[in-house]
mmCIF file of C-alpha atoms (C1' of nucleotides) in Angstrom:
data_model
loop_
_atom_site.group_PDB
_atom_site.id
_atom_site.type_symbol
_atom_site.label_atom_id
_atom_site.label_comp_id
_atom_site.label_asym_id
_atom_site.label_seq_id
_atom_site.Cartn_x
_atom_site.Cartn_y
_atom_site.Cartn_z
ATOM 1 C CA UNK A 1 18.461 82.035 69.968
ATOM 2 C CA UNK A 2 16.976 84.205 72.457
ATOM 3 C CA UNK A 3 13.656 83.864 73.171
ATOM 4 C CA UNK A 4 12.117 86.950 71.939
ATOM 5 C CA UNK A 5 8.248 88.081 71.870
ATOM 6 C CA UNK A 6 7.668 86.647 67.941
ATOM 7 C CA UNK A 7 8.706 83.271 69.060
ATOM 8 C CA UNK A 8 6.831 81.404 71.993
ATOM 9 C CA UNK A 9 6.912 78.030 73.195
ATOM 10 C CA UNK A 10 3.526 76.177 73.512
ATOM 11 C CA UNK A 11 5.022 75.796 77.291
ATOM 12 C CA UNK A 12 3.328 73.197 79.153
ATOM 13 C CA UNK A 13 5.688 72.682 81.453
ATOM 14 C CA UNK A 14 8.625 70.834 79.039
ATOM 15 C CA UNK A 15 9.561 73.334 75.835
ATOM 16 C CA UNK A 16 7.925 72.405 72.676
ATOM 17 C CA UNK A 17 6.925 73.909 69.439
ATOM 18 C CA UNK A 18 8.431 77.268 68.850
ATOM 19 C CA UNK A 19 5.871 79.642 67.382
ATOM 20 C CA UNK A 20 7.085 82.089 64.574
ATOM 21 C CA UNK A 21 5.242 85.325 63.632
ATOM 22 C CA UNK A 22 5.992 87.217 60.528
ATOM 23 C CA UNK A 23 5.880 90.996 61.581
ATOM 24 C CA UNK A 24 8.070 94.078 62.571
ATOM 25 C CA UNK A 25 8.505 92.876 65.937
ATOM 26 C CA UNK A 26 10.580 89.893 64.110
ATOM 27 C CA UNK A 27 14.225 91.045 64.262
ATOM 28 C CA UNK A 28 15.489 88.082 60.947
ATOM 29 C CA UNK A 29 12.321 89.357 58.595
ATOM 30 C CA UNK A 30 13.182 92.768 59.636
ATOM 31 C CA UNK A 31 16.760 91.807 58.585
ATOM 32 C CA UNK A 32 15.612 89.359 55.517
ATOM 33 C CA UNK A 33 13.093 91.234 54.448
ATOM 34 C CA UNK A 34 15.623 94.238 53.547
ATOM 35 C CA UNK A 35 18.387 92.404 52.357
ATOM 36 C CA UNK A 36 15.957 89.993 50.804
ATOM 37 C CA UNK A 37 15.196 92.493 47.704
ATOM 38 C CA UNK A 38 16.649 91.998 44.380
ATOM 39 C CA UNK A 39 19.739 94.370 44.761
ATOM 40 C CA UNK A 40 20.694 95.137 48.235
ATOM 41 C CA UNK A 41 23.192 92.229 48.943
ATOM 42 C CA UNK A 42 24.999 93.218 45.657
ATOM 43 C CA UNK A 43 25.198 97.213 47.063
ATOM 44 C CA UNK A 44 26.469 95.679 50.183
ATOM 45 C CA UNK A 45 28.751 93.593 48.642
ATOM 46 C CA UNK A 46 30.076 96.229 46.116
ATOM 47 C CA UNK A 47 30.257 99.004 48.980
ATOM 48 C CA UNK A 48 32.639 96.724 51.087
ATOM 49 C CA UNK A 49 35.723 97.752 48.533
ATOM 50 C CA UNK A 50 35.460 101.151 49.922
ATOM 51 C CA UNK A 51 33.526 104.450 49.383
ATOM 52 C CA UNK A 52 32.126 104.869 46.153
ATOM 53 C CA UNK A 53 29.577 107.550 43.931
ATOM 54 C CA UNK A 54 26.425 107.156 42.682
ATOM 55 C CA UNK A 55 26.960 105.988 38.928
ATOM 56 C CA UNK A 56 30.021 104.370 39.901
ATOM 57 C CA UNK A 57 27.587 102.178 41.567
ATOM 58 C CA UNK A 58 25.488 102.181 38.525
ATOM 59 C CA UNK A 59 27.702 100.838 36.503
ATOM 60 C CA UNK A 60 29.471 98.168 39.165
ATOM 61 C CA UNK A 61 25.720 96.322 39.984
ATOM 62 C CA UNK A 62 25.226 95.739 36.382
ATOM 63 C CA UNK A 63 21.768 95.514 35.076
ATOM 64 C CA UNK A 64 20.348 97.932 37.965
ATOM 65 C CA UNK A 65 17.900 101.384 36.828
ATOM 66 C CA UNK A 66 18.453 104.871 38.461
ATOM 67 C CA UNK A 67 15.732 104.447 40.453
ATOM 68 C CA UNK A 68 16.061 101.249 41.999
ATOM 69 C CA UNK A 69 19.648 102.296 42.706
ATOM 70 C CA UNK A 70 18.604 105.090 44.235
ATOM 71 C CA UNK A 71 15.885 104.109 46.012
ATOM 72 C CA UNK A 72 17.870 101.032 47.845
ATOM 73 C CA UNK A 73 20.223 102.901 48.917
ATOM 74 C CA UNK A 74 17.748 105.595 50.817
ATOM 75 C CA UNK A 75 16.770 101.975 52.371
ATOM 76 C CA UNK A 76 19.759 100.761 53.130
ATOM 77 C CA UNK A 77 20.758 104.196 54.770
ATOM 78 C CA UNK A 78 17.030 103.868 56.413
ATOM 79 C CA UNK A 79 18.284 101.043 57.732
ATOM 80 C CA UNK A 80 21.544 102.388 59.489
ATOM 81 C CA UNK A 81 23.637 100.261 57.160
ATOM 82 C CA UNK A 82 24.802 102.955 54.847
ATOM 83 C CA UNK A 83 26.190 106.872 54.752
ATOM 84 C CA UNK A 84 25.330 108.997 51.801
ATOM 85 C CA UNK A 85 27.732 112.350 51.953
ATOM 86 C CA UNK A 86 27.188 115.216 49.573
ATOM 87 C CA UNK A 87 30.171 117.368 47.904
ATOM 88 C CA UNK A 88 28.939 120.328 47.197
ATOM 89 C CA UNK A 89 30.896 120.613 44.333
ATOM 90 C CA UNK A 90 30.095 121.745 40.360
ATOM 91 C CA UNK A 91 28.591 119.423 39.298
ATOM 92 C CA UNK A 92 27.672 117.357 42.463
ATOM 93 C CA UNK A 93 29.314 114.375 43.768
ATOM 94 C CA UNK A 94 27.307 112.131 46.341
ATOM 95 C CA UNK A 95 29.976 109.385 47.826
ATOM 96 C CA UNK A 96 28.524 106.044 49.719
ATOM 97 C CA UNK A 97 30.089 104.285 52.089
ATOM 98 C CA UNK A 98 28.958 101.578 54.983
ATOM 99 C CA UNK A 99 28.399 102.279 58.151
ATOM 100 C CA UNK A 100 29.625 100.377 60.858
ATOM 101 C CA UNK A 101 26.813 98.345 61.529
ATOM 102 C CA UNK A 102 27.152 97.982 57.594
ATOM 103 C CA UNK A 103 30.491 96.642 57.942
ATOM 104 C CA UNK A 104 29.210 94.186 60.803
ATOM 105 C CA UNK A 105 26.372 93.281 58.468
ATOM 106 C CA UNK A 106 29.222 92.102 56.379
ATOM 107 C CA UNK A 107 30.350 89.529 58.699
ATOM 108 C CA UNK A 108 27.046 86.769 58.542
ATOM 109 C CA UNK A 109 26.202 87.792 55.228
ATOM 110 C CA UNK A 110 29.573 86.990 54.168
ATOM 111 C CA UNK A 111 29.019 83.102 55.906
ATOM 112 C CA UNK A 112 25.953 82.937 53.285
ATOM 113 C CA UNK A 113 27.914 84.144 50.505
ATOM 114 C CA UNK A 114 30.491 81.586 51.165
ATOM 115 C CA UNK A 115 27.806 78.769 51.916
ATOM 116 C CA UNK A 116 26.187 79.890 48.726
ATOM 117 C CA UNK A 117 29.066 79.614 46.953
ATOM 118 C CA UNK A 118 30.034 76.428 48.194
ATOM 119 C CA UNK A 119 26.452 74.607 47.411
ATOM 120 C CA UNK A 120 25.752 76.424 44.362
ATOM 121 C CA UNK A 121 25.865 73.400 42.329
ATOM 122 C CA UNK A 122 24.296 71.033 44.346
ATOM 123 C CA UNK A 123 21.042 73.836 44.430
ATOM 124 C CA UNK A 124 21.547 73.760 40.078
ATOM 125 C CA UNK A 125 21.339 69.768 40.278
ATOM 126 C CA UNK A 126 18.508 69.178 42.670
ATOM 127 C CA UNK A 127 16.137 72.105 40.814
ATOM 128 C CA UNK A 128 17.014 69.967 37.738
ATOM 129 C CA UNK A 129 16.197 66.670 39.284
ATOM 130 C CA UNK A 130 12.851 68.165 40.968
ATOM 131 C CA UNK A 131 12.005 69.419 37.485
ATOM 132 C CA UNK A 132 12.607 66.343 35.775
ATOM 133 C CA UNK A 133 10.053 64.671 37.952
ATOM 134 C CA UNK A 134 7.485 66.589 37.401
ATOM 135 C CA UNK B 1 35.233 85.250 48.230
ATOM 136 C CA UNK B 2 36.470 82.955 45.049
ATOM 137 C CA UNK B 3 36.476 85.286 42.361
ATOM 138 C CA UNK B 4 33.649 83.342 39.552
ATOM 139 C CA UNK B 5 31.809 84.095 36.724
ATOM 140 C CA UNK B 6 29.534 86.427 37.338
ATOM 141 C CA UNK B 7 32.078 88.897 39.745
ATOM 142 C CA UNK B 8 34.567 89.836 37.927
ATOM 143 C CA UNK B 9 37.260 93.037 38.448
ATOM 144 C CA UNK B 10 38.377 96.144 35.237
ATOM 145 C CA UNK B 11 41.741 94.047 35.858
ATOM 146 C CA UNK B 12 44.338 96.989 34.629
ATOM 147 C CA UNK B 13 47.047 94.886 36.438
ATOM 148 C CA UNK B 14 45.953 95.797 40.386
ATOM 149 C CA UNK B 15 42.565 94.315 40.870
ATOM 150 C CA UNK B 16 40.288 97.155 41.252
ATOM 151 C CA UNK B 17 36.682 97.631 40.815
ATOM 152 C CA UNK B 18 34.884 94.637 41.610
ATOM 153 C CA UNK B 19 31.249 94.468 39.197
ATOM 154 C CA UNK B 20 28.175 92.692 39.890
ATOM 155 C CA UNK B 21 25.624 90.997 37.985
ATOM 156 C CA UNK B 22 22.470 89.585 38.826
ATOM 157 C CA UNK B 23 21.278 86.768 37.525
ATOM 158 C CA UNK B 24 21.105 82.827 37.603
ATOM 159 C CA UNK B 25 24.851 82.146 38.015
ATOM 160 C CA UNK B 26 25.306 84.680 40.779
ATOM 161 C CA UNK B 27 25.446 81.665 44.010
ATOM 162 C CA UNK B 28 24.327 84.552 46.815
ATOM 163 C CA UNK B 29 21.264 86.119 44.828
ATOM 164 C CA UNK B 30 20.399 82.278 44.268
ATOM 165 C CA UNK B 31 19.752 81.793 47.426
ATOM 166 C CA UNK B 32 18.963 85.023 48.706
ATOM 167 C CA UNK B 33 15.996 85.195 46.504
ATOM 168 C CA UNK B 34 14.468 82.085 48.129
ATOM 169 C CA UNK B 35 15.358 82.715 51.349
ATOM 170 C CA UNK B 36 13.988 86.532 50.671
ATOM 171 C CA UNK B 37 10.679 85.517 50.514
ATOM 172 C CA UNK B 38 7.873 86.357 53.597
ATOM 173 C CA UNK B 39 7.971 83.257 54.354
ATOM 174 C CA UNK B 40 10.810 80.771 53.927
ATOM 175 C CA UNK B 41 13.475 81.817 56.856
ATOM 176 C CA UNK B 42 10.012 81.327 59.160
ATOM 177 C CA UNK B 43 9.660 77.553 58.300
ATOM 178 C CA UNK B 44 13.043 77.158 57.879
ATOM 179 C CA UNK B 45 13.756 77.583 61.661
ATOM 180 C CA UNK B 46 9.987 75.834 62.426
ATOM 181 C CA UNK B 47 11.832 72.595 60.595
ATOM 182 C CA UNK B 48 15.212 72.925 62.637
ATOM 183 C CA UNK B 49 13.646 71.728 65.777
ATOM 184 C CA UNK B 50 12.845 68.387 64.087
ATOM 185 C CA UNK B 51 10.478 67.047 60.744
ATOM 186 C CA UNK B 52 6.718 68.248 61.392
ATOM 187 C CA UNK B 53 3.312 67.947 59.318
ATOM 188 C CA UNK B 54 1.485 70.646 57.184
ATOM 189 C CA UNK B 55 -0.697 71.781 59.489
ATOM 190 C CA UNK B 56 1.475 72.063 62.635
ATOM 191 C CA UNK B 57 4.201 74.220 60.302
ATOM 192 C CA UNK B 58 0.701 76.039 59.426
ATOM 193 C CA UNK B 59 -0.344 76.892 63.389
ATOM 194 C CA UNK B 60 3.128 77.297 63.985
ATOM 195 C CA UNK B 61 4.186 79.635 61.271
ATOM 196 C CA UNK B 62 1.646 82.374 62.531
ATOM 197 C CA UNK B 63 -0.297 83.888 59.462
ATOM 198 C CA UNK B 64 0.692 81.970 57.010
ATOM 199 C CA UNK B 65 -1.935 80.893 53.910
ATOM 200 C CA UNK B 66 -2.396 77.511 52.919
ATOM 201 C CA UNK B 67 -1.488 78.988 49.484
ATOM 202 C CA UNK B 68 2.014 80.043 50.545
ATOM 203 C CA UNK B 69 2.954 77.231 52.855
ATOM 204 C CA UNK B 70 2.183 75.083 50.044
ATOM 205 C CA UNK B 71 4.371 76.834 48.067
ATOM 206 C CA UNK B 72 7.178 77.644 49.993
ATOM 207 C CA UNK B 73 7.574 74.183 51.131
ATOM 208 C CA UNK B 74 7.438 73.090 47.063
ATOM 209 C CA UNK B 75 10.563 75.669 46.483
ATOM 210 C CA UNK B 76 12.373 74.694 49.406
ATOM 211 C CA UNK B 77 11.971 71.256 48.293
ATOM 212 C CA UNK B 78 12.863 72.116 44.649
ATOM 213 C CA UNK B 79 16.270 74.129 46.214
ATOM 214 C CA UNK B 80 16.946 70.607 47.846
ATOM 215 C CA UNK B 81 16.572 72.114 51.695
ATOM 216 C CA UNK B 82 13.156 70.446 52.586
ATOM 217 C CA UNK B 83 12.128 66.305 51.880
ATOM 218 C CA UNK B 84 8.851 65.221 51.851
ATOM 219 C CA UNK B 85 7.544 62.180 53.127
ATOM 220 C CA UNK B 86 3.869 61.272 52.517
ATOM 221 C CA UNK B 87 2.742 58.664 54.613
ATOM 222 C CA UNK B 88 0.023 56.830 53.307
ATOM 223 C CA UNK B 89 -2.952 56.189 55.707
ATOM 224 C CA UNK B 90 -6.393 57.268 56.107
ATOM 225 C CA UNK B 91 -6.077 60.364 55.969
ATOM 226 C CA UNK B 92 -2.554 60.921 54.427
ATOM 227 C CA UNK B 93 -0.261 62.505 56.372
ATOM 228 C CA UNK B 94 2.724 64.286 55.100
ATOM 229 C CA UNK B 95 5.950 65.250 56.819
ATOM 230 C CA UNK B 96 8.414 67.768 56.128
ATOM 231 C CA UNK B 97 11.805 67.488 57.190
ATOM 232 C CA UNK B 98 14.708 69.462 56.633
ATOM 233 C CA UNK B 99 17.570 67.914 54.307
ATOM 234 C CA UNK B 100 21.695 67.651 55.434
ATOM 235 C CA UNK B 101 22.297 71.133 52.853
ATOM 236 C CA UNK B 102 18.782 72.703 54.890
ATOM 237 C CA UNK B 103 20.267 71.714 57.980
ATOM 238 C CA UNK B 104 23.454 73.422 56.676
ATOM 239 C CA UNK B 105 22.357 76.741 55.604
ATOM 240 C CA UNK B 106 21.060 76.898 58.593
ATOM 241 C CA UNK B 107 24.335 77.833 60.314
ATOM 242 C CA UNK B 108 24.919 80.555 58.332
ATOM 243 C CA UNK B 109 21.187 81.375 58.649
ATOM 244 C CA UNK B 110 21.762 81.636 62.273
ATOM 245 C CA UNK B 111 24.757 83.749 62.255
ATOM 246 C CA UNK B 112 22.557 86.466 60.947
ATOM 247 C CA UNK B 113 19.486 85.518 63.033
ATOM 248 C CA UNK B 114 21.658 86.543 65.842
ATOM 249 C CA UNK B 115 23.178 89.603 64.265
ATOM 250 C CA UNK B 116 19.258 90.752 63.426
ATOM 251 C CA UNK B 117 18.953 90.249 67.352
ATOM 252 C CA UNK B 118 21.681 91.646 68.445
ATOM 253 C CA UNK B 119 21.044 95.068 66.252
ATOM 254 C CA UNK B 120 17.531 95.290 65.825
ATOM 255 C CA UNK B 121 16.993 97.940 68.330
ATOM 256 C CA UNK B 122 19.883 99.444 66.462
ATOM 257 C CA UNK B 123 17.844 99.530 62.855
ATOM 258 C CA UNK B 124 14.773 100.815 64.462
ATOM 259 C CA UNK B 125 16.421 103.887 65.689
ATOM 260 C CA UNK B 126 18.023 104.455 62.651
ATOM 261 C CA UNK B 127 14.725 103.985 61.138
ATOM 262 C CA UNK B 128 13.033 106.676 63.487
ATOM 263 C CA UNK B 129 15.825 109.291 62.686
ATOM 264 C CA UNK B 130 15.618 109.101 59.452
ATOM 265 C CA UNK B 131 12.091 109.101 59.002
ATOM 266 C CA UNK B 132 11.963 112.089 61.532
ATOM 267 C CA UNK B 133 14.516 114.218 59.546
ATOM 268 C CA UNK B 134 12.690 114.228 56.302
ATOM 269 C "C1'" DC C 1 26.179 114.360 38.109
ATOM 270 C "C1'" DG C 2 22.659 112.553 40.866
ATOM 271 C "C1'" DG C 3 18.731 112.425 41.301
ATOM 272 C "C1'" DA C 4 12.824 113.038 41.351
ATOM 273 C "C1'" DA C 5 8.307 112.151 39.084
ATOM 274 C "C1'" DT C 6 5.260 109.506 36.442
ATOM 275 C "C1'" DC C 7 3.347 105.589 34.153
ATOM 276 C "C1'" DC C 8 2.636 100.804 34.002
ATOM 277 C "C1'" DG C 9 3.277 95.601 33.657
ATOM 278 C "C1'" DC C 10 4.070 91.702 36.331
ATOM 279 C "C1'" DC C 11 3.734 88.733 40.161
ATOM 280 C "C1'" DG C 12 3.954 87.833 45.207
ATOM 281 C "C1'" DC C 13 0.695 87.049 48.254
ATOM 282 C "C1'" DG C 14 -3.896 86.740 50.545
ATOM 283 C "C1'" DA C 15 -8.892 85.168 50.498
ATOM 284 C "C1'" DT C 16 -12.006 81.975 49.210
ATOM 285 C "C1'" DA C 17 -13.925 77.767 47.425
ATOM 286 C "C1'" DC C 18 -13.429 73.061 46.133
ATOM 287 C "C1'" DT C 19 -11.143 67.957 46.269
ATOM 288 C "C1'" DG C 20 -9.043 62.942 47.040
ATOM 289 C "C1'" DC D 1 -5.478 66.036 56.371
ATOM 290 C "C1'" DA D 2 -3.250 68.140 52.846
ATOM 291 C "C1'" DG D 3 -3.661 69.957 49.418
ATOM 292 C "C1'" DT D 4 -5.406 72.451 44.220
ATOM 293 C "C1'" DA D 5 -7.900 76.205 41.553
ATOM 294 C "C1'" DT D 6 -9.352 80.758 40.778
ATOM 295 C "C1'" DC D 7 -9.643 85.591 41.522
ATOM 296 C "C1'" DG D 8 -7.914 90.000 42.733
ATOM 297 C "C1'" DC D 9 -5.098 93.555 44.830
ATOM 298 C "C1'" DG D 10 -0.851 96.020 46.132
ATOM 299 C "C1'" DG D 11 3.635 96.810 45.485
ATOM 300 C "C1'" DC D 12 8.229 95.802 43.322
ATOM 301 C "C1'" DG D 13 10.754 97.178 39.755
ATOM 302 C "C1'" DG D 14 11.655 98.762 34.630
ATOM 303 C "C1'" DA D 15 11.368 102.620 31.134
ATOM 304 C "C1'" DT D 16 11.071 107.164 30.300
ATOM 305 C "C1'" DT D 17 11.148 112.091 31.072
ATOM 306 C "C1'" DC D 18 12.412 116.193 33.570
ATOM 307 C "C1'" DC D 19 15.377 118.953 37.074
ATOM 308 C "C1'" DG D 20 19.213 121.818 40.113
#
DNA sequence: CGGAATCCGCCGCGATACTG
DNA sequence: CAGTATCGCGGCGGATTCCG
């Protein structure tokens, strides 16, 4: 990890305890924070199959309301990780797709999926054990 | 991605639309809802540079409440990625170190701790155009 | 079809005060 | 030192209604 302005060393002389701030200047809370909301790893994740229109989308992130579709993916193109194209057509068609830093976004967030995948049990079993303790 | 419960495709003999639900069984909202959180990534990488005590993670975490370093470190103990060790002397001390599955997720973690670095100059343009064109 | 606008409940999070 | 308890606000997110 480079060492960036959010995280300083209490240098006296020999490297020691990395400081963290939580602000914009923070590029993984800038990241986290976005991707850290209750639907935009699933838009990300359904958008990787390819292009795709707006209640398309509805309907593939199942349980998600007009407006929090909508207003992740204003966001997420916010962001820079995903185009929104109009058609002017009768009656309109809107078509998302990623971008290319979207695609690249893919990449690490795909390495969580996987690691998520892999330790989902173990998570289930020790949030039963910690429960049963208390 | 292994195809499980909660992902599933319209299968009309080519695999096509992929849906997503969110809820308990989905493995990458499970942990991207606890990693999500303001604070958790923060102490996360605090704990990777070896086990600490409450109120170093507290200087060291800048702006964090007793409140919520209280209760992140509960959740990420519950989720099995923090232990804690209380030491009993006068006064107590307490250590928090991170477990073999925390110091697992934390390669993934980093893969997108550098991709935030790499692009975050990236997202803040993107940010500034978009917010300039509306 | 793809939104925008409004209303509102819940809870994440901070501030403060107290405790073993 | 390392917490717990209580209060309160702001904002996320759901439900509903209206629009080009």
């Amino acid at each position: 990890m480079k060492s960036k302005g959010n995280m300083k060393t209490t240098s006296k002389g020999k490297s020691e305890k990395r400081v963290f701030h939580n602000n914009d200047e923070c590029p993984i809370r800038n990241v986290v924070a976005q991707i850290g909301d209750k639907w935009s790893v699933l838009i990300l994740f359904v958008l990787i199959e390819g292009p795709d229109r707006f209640n398309s989308l509805k309907s593939r992130v199942v349980g998600i309301s007009q407006r929090m579709l909508t207003q992740t993916l204003r966001d997420l193109e916010r962001e820079g990780y995903v185009n929104r194209t109009v058609y002017p057509e009768v009656p309109v068609k809107v078509e998302y797709e990623l971008t290319s830093m979207g695609r690249d976004l893919i990449k690490p967030l795909y390495q969580l999926v996987s690691w998520a995948e892999t330790h989902h049990d173990e998570i289930k079993r020790s949030r039963k054990a910690y429960d049963e303790r208390s």
